[in-house]
Coordinates of C-alpha atoms in Angstrom, one line a residue:
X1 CA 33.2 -4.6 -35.1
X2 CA 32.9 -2.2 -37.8
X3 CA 29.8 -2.6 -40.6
X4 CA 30.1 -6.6 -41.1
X5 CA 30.1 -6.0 -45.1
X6 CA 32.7 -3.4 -45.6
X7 CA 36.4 -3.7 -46.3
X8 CA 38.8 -4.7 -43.7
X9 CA 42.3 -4.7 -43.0
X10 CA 42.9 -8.5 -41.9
X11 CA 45.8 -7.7 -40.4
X12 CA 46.2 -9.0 -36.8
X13 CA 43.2 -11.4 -37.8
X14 CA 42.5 -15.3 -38.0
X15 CA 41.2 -14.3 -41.3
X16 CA 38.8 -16.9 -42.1
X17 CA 37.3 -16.7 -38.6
X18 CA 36.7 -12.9 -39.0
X19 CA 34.7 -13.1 -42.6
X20 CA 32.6 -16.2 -40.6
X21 CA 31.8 -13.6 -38.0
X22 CA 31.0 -11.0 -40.4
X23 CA 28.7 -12.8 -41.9
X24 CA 27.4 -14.1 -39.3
X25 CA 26.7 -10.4 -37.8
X26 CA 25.0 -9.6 -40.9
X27 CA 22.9 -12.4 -41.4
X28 CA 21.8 -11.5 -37.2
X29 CA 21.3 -7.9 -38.1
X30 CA 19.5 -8.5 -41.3
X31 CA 21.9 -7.0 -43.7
X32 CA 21.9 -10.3 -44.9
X33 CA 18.2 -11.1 -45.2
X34 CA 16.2 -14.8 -44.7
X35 CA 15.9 -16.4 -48.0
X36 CA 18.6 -13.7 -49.9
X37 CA 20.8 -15.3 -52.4
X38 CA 24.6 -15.6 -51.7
X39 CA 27.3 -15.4 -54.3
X40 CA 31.2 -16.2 -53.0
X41 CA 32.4 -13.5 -55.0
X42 CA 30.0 -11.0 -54.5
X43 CA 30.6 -11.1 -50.5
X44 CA 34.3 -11.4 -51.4
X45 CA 34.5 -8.3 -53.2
X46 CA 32.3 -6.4 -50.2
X47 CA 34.5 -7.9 -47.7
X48 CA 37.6 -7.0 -49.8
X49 CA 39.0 -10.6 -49.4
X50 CA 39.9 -13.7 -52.0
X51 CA 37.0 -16.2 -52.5
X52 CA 38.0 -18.7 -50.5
X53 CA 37.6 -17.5 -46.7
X54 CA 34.1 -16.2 -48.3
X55 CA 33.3 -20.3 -49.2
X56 CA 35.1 -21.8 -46.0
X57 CA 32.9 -19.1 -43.8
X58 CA 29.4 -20.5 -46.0
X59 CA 30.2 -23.9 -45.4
X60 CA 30.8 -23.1 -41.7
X61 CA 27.7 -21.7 -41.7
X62 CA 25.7 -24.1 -43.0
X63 CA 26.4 -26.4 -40.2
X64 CA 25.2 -24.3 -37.8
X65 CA 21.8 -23.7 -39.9
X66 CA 22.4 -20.2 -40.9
X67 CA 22.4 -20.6 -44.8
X68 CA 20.9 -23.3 -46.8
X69 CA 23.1 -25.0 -49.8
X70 CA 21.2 -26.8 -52.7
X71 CA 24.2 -28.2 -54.9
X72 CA 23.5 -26.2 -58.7
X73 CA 20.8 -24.4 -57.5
X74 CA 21.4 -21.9 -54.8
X75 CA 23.1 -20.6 -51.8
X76 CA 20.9 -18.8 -49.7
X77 CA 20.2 -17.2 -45.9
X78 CA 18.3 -19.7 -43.8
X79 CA 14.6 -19.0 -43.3
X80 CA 14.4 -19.0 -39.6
X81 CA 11.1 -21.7 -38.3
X82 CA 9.7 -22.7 -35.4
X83 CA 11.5 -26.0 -35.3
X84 CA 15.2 -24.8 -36.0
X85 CA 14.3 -22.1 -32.7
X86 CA 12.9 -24.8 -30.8
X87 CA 16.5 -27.3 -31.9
X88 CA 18.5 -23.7 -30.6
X89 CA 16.1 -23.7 -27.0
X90 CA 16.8 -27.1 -26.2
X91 CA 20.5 -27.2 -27.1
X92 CA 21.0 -24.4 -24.8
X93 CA 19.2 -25.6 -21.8
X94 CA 20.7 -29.2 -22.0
X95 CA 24.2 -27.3 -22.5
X96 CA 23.3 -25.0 -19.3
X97 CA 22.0 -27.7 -17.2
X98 CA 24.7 -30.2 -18.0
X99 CA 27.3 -26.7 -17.3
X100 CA 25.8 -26.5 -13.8
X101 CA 26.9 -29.2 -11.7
X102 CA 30.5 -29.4 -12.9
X103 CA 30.7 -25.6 -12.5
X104 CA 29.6 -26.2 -8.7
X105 CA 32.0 -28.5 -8.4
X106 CA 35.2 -27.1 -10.2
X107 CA 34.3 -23.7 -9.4
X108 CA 36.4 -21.4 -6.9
X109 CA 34.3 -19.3 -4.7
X110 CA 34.8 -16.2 -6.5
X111 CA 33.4 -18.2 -9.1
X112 CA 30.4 -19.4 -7.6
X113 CA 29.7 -16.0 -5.6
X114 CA 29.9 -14.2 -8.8
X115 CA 26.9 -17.3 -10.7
X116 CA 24.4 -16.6 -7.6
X117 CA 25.2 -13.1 -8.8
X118 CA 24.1 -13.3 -12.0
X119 CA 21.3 -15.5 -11.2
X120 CA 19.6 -12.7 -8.3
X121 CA 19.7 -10.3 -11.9
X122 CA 18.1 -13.0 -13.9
X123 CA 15.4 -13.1 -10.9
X124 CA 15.1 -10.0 -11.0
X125 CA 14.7 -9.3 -14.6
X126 CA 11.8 -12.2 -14.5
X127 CA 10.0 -10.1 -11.6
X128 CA 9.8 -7.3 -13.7
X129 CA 8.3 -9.3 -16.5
X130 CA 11.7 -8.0 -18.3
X131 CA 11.6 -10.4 -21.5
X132 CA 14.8 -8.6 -22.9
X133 CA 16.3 -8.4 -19.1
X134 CA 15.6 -12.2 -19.7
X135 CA 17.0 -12.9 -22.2
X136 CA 20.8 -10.9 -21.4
X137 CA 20.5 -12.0 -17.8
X138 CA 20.2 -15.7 -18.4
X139 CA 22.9 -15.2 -21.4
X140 CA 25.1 -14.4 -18.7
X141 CA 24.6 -16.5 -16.0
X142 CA 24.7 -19.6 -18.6
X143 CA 28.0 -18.5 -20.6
X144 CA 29.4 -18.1 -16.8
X145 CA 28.5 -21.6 -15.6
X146 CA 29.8 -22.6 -19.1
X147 CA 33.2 -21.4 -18.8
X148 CA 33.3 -22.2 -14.7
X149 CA 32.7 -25.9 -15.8
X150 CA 35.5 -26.0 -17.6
X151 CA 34.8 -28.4 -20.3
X152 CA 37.0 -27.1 -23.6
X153 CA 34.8 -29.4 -26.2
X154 CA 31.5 -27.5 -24.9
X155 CA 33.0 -24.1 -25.2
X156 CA 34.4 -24.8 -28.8
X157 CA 31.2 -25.9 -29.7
X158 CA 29.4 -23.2 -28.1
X159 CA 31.9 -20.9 -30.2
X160 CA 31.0 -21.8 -33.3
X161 CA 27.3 -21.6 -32.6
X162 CA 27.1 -18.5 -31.7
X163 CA 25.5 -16.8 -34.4
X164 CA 22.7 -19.3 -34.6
X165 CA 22.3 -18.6 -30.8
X166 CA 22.0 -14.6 -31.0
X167 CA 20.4 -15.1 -34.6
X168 CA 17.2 -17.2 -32.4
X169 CA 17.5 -16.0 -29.2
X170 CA 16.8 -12.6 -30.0
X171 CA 13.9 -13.4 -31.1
X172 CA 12.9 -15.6 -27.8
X173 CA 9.9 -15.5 -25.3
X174 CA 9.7 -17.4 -21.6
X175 CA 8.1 -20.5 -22.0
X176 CA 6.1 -19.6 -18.5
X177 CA 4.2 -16.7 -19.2
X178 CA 3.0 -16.0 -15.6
X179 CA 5.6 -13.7 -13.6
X180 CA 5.5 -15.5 -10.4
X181 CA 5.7 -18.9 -11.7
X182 CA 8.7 -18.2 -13.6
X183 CA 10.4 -16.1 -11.1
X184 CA 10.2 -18.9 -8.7
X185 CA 11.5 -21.1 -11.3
X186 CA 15.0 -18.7 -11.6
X187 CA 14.8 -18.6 -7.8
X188 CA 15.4 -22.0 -7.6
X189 CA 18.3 -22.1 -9.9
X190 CA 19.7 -19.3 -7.5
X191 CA 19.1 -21.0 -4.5
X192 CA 20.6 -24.1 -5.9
X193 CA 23.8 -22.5 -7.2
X194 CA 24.0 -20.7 -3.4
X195 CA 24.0 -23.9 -1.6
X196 CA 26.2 -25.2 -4.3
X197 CA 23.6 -28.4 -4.4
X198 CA 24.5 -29.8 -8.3
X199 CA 21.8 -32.2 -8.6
X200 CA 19.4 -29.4 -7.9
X201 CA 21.0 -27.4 -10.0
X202 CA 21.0 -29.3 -13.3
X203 CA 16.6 -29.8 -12.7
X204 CA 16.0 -26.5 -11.7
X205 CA 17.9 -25.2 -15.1
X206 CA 15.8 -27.8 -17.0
X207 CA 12.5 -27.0 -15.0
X208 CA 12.7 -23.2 -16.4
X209 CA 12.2 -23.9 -19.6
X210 CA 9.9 -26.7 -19.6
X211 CA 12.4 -29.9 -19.6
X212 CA 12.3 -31.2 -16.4

């Protein structure tokens, strides 16, 4: 994607789906700043669109907690807090977990070779005390046992999120500080996947961040 506020041709595009992920990209990179006010035609006439993908794209955002709307008053960028990143933690790792032991059992065993994978480079990443290795790793491995599992509601919604999710997850820390401890946590959601146990699975995904 080019700069998410310039011109574009939409051409070849789901238009208002490209001026939500624009917006969305600058809101993550900052170009777009917490607490800035927005104006539809202002971001129309930088995106070189009409006004009206500009308001469906706000209202899209607002639902997933990106900008804030006060009817007559304002339309602004979201101020991120420590409750909406919390909301974002847990609605991950009940998404993940609850991905885990249909993706064991719909999974071929391509599949399922390719999520123990991605799990030994999440264990790895931990070991190294790697918070950004972290962070991608575990992206990975989740979006993975996301789309094994199969479940078309979970991806849509997932979809849609997904500038809430990079917007607070870039900005996340392991909620086990200690190395070992949280390596042996991600072990066991390797392990689990490898013997393709689904119970164990689902608590082991829970257990590493805190919700077991």
């Amino acid at each position: 994607m080019s700069a998410p506020l310039e011109p574009f041709d939409p051409r070849g595009t789901v238009l208002g789906d490209e001026v939500y992920a624009r917006l969305g990209e600058a809101i993550i990179d900052g170009s777009l700043a917490a607490g800035e006010r927005l104006r539809d035609h202002d971001l129309a006439r930088r995106l070189g669109v009409s006004r009206t993908p500009v308001r469906e794209a706000l209202q899209r955002l607002e639902r997933v907690g990106l900008v804030e709307v006060a009817p007559n008053r304002y339309t602004r960028v979201s101020i991120p807090s420590q409750k909406s990143r919390e909301d974002v933690r847990e609605f991950l790792v009940l998404a993940a977990s609850n991905a885990a032991p249909f993706a064991i059992r719909r999974g071929t065993q391509e599949e399922l070779a390719t999520a123990v994978d991605l799990a030994d480079a999440v264990v790895e990443a931990s070991a190294a005390d790697d918070y950004q290795g972290i962070v991608e790793t575990s992206s990975r491995l989740f979006a993975h046992l996301m789309f094994t599992a199969g479940n078309t509601t979970i991806l849509t919604v997932m979809k849609e999120a997904q500038p809430a999710i990079r917007r607070y997850t870039s900005q996340w820390r392991p909620v086990f500080t200690d190395p070992t401890e949280r390596t042996d946590k991600y072990r066991a959601v390797r392990d689990a996947l490898a013997a393709r146990d689904d119970a164990h699975a689902e608590q082991s995904v829970r257990a590493v961040y805190g919700l077991d």
